[in-house]
Coordinates of C-alpha atoms in Angstrom, one line a residue:
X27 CA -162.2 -70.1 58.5
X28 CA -163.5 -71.2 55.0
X29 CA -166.0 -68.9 55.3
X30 CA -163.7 -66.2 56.2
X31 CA -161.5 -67.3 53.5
X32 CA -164.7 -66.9 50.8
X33 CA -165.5 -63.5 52.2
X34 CA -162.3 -62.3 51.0
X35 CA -162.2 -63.8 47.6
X36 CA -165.7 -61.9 46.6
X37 CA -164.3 -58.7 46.8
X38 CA -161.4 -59.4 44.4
X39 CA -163.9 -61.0 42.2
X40 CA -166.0 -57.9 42.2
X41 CA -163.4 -55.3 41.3
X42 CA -162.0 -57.7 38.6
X43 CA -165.5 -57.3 37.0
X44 CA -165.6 -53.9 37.9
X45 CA -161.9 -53.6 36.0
X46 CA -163.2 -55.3 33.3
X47 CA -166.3 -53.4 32.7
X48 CA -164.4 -50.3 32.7
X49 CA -161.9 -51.8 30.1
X50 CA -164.9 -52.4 27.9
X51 CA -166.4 -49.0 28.6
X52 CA -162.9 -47.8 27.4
X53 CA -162.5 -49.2 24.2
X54 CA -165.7 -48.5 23.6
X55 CA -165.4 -44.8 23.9
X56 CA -162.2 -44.9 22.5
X57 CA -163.8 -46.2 18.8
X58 CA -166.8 -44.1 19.0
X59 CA -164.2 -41.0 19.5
X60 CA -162.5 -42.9 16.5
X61 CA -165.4 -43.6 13.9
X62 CA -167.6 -40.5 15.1
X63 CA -165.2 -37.5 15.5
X64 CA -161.6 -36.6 14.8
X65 CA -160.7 -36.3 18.0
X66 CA -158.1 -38.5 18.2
X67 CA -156.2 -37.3 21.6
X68 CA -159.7 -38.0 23.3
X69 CA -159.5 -41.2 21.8
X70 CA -156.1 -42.0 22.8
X71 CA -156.7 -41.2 26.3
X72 CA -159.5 -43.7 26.2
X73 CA -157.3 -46.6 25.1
X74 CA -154.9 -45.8 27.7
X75 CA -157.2 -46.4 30.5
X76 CA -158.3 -49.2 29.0
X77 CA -154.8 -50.9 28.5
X78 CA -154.1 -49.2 32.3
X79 CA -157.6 -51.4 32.9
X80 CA -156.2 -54.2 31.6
X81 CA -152.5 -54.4 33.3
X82 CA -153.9 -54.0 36.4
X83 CA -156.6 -56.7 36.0
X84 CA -154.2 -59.4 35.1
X85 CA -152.0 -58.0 38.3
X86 CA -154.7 -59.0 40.4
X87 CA -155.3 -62.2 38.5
X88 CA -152.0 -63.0 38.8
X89 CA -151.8 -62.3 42.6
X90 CA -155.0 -64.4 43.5
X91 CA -153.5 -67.6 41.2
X92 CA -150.3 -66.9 43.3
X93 CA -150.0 -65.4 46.0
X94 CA -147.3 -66.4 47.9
X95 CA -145.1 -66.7 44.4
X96 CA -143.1 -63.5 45.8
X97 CA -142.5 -64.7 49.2
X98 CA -141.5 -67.8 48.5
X99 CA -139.2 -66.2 46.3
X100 CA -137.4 -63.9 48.0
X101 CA -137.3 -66.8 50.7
X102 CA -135.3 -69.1 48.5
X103 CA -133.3 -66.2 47.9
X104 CA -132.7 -64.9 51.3
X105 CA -131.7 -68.4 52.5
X106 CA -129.4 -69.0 49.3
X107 CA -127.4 -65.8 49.8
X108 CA -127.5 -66.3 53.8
X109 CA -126.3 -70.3 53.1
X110 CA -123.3 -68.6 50.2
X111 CA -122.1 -66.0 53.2
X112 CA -121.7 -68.5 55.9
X113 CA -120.0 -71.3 54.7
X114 CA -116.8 -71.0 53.9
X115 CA -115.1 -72.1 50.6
X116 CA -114.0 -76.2 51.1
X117 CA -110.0 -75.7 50.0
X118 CA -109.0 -72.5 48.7
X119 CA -105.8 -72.2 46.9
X120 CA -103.0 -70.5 48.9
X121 CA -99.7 -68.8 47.9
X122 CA -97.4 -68.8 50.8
X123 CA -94.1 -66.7 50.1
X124 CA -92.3 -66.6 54.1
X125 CA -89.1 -66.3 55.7
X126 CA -88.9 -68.4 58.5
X127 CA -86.7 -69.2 61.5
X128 CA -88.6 -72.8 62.3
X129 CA -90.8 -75.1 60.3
X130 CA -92.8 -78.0 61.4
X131 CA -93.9 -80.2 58.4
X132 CA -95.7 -83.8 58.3
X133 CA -95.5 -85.7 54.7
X134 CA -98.1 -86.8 53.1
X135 CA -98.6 -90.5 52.5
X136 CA -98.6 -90.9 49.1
X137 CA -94.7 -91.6 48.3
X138 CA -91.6 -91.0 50.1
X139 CA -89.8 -87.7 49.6
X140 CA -86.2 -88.0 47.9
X141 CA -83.6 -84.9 47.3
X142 CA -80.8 -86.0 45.1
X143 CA -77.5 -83.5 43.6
X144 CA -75.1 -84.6 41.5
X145 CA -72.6 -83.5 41.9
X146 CA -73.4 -83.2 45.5
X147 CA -73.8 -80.6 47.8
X148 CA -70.9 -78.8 49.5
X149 CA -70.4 -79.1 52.9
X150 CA -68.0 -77.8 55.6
X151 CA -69.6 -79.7 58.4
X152 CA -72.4 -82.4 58.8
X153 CA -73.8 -83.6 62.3
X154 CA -75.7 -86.7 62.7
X155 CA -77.8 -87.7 65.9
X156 CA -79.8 -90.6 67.1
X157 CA -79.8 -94.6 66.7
X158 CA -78.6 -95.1 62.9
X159 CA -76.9 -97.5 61.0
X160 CA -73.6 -96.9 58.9
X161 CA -72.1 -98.5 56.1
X162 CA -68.7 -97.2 54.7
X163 CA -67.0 -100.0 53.3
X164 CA -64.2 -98.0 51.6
X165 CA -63.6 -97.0 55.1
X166 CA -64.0 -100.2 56.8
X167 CA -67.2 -99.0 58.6
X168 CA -70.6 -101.0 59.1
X169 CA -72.7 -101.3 62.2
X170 CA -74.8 -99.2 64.5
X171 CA -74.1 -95.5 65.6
X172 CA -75.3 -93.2 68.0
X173 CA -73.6 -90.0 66.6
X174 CA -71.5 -88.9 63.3
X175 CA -69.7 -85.9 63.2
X176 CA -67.6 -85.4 60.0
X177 CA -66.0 -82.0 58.4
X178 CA -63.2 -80.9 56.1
X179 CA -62.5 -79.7 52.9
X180 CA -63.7 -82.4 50.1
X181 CA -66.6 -83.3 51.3
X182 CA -70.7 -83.4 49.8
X183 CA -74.0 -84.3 50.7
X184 CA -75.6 -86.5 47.7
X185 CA -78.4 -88.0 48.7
X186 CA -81.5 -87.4 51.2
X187 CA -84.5 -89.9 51.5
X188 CA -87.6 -89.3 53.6
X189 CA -90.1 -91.8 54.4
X190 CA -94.0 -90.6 53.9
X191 CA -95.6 -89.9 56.7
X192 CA -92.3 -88.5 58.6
X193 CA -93.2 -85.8 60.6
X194 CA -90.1 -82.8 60.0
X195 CA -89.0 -79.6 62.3
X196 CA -86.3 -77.4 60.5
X197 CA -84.6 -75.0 62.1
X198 CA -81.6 -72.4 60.6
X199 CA -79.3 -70.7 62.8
X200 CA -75.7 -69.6 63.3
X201 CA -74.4 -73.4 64.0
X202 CA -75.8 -74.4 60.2
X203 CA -78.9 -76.2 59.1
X204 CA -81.2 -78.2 61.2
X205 CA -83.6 -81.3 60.4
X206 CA -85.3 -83.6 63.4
X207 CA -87.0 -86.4 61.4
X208 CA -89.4 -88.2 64.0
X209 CA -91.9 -91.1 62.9
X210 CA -89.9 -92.2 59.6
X211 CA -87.1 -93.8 57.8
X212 CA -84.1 -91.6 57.0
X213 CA -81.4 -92.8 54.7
X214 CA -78.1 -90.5 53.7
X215 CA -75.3 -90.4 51.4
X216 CA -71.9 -88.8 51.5
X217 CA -69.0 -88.7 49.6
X218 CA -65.4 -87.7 51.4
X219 CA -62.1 -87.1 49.9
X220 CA -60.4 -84.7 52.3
X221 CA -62.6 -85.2 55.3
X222 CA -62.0 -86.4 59.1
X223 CA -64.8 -88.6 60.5
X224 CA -65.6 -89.1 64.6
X225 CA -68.1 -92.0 65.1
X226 CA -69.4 -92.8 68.2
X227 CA -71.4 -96.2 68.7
X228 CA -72.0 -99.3 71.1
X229 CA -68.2 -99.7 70.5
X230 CA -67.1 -96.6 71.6
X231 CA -65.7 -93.7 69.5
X232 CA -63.6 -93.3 66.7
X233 CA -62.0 -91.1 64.5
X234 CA -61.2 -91.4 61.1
X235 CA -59.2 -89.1 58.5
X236 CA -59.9 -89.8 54.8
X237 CA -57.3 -87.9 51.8
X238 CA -58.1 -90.2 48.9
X239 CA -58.1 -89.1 45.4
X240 CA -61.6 -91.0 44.5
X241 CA -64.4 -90.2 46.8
X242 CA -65.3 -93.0 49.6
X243 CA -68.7 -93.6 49.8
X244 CA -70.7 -93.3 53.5
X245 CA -74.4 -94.2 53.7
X246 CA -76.3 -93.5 56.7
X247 CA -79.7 -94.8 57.6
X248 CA -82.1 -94.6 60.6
X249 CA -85.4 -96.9 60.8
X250 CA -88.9 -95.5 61.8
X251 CA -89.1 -95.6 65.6
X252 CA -91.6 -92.9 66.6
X253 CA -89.3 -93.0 70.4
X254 CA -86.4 -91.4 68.8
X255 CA -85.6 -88.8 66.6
X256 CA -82.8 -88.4 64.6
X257 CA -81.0 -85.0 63.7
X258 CA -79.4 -83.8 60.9
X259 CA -77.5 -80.6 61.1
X260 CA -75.0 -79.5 57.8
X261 CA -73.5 -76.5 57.6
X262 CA -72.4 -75.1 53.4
X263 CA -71.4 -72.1 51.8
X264 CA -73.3 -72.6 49.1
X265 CA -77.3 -71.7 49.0
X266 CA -79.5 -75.3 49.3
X267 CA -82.8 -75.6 48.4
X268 CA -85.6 -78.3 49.0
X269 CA -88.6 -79.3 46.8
X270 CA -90.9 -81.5 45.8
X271 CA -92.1 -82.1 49.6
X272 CA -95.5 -83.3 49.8
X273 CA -97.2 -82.4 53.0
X274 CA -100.2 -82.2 54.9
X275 CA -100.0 -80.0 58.0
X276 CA -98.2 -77.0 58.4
X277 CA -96.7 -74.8 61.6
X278 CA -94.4 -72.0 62.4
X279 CA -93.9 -71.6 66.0
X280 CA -90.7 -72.5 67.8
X281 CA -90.0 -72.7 71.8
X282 CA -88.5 -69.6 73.6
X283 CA -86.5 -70.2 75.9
X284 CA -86.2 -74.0 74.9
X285 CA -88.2 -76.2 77.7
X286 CA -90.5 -73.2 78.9
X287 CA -93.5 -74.5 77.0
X288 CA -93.8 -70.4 76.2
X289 CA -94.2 -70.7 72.2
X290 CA -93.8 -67.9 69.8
X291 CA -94.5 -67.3 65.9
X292 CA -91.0 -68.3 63.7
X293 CA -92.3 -66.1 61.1
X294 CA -90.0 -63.0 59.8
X295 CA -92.3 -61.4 57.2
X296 CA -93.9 -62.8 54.6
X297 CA -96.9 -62.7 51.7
X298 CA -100.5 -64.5 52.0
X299 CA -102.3 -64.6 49.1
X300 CA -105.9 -66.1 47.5
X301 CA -106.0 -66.1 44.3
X302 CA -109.0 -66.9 43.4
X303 CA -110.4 -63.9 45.6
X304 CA -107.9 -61.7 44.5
X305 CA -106.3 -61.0 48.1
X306 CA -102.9 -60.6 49.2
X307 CA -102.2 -60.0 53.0
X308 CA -98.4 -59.3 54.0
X309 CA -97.3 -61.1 57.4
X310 CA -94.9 -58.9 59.9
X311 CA -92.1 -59.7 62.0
X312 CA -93.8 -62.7 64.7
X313 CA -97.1 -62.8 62.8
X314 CA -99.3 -66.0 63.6
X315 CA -100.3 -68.3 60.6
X316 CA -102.3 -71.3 60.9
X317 CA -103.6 -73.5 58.3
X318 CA -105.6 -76.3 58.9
X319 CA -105.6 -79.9 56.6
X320 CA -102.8 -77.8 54.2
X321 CA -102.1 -79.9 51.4
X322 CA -99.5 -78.8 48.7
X323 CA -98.8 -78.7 45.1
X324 CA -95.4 -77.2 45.1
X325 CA -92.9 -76.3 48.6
X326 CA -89.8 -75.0 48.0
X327 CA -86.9 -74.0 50.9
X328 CA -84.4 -71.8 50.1
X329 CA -81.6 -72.0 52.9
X330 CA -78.7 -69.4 52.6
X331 CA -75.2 -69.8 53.1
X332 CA -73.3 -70.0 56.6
X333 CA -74.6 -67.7 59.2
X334 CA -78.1 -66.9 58.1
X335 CA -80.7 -67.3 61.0
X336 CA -83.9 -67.8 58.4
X337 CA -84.9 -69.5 55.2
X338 CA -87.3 -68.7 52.1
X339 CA -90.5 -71.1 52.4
X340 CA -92.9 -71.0 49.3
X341 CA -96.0 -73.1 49.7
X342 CA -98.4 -73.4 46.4
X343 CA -101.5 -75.5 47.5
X344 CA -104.9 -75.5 49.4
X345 CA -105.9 -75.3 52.9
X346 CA -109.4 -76.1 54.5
X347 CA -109.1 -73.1 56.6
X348 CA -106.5 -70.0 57.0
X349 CA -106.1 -67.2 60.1
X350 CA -103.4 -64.8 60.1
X351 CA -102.2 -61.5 61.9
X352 CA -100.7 -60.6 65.1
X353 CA -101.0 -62.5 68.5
X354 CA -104.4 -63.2 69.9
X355 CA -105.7 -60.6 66.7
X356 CA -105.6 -63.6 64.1
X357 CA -108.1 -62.8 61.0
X358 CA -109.6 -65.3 59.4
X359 CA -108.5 -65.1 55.9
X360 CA -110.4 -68.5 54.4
X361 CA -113.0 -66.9 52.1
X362 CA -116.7 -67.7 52.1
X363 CA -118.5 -69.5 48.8
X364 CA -120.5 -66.0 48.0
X365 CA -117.3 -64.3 48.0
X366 CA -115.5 -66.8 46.0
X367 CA -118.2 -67.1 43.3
X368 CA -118.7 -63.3 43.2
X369 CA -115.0 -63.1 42.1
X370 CA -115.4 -66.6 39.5
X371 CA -116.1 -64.6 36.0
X372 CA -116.5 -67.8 34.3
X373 CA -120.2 -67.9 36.8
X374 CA -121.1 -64.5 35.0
X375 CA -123.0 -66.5 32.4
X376 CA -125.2 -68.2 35.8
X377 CA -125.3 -64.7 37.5
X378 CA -126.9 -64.0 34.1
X379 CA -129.5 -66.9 33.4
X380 CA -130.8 -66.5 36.9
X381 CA -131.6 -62.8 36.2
X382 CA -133.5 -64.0 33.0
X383 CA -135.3 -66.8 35.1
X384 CA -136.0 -64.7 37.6
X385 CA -137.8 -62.2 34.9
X386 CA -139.7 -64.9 33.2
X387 CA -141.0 -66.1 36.1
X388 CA -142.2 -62.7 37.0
X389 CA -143.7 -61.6 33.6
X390 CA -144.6 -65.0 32.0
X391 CA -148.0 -65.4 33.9
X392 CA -149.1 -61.8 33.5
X393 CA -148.5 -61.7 29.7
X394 CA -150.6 -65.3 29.5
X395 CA -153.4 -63.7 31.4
X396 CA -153.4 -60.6 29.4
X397 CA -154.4 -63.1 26.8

């Protein structure tokens, strides 16, 4: 093989001599032509095949020093581009802008979620389900519960505390607003001045009728027992909205009929967009949307009024992963790290310096052997 190898290299070392002798025979010419005779085109000819001589020996010098410079480089290349296309971008930023029927949410676990309105939220009717505690003492109430039903005309929803962690489905319909908290602390405040109250608990049922002309004060709280859920359901005539829930996981699918284990998207219509990418994709009526490890920077719910049968979710934050579009058709929308870096202008500047590398590396070693 070494001798094979050898056998090779003799050939390019005779037509580098042969280059370089007819290089010197060129120049040569070329300033005899020069110092001899005016013919200066003859002479010009000449010094272009010697300067053709010359490219084309440092070529071939360059190519026998490295030959598998190219390779290698397109290579790295190749498996740089190939690596960029198939991996997908770790978190891309998402705008969500839905309307839903359903929502299942799970808080995140840095801090407890708290709504607060002063003055409180109007209400015609509010429903409260599950094993709870009450404490009314205005109203001569404190002990366990097992339901709360309370309406009238005077009467406003203050206060709503979540504990991290919870895990939240909310549902809006013709009977009001729903919330099923399950796997976290709830805790509630009311405030009643023309209201009626029915309580039932381990002592049986009640009913209560409150006209006072300063608000009593109920407060409601259900510990975290992740065998029980407890359900909230308020109906108002005024427009409610939600924010500054921090979550981690994100669905919209709801049960149809209810126990058929037969699930169906909760999403009306709706807006999907990357920023970074520069994509918007608009969701249809029963659209699938899935988003895996969502984590958010701003959610907002916008519930109408009595009577509506959706809400307005907007979701600002990042997902590790994103599909969308019909059933069983789903797209995957999450974009991969060559398409987010072709759309980064601030990486012009690398696009750039690895053009110029790329160049030098090419052009360096022939102009030094040229020398």
């Amino acid at each position: 093989m070494l001798a094979s190898w050898i056998g090779q290299k003799k050939p390019e070392q005779k037509q580098l001599e042969q280059l370089e002798q007819k290089r010197r025979e060129s120049l040569a010419e070329a300033t005899r032509l020069l110092l001899e005779t005016d013919e200066q085109d003859a002479a010009e000819r000449a010094l272009r095949k010697a300067k053709l001589s010359q490219d084309i020996q440092s070529q071939c010098i360059l190519h026998s020093k490295h030959p598998f410079i190219y390779p290698l480089f397109a290579l790295v290349c190749g498996v740089v581009v190939s690596f960029l296309w198939l991996f997908p971008q770790p978190n891309p930023r998402i705008h969500l802008d839905l309307e839903v029927e359903t929502a299942a949410l799970r808080l995140a676990e840095r801090k407890d979620f708290s709504w607060h309105a002063s003055p409180g939220l109007k209400i015609d009717r509010l429903l409260v389900d599950g094993r709870f505690t009450i404490h009314a003492p205005g109203l001569g109430l404190d002990g366990y519960a097992e339901r709360l039903l309370t309406d009238g005309t005077d009467l406003s929803f203050n206060q709503l505390i979540i504990t991290k962690g919870a895990r939240l489905e909310i549902e809006c319909g013709n009977d009001g607003i729903s919330l099923y908290v399950y796997e976290g602390a709830v805790q509630g405040l009311l405030e009643l001045r023309d209201a009626r109250l029915r309580l039932l608990g381990n002592k049986g049922s009640a009913t209560h009728t409150i006209q006072s002309p300063v608000p009593e004060s109920l407060r409601f709280s259900a510990q975290n027992n992740s065998g029980h859920r407890l359900h909230l359901r308020l109906q108002t005539a005024q427009n409610w909205q939600i924010h500054g829930l921090q979550i981690t996981d994100m669905r919209f699918q709801q049960e149809v009929p209810p126990d058929s284990n037969n699930f169906i998207s909760s999403i009306r219509k709706g807006t999907v967009e990357l920023p970074e990418i520069k994509r918007k994709e608009f969701l249809l009526d029963r659209d699938r949307l899935h988003l895996t490890k969502a984590a958010s920077t701003r959610l907002r719910l916008d519930f109408p009024a009595n009577g509506a049968e959706s809400f307005n979710l907007l979701f600002l934050g990042r997902a590790a992963s994103l599909a969308a579009g019909p059933d069983d058709f789903e797209q995957d929308l999450t974009p991969s790290l060559l398409t987010w870096i072709y759309h980064q202008k601030q990486l012009y500047f690398c696009w750039g310096a690895l053009v110029f590398a790329y160049s030098l590396l090419t052009n360096l070693p022939a102009l030094f052997a040229q020398r």
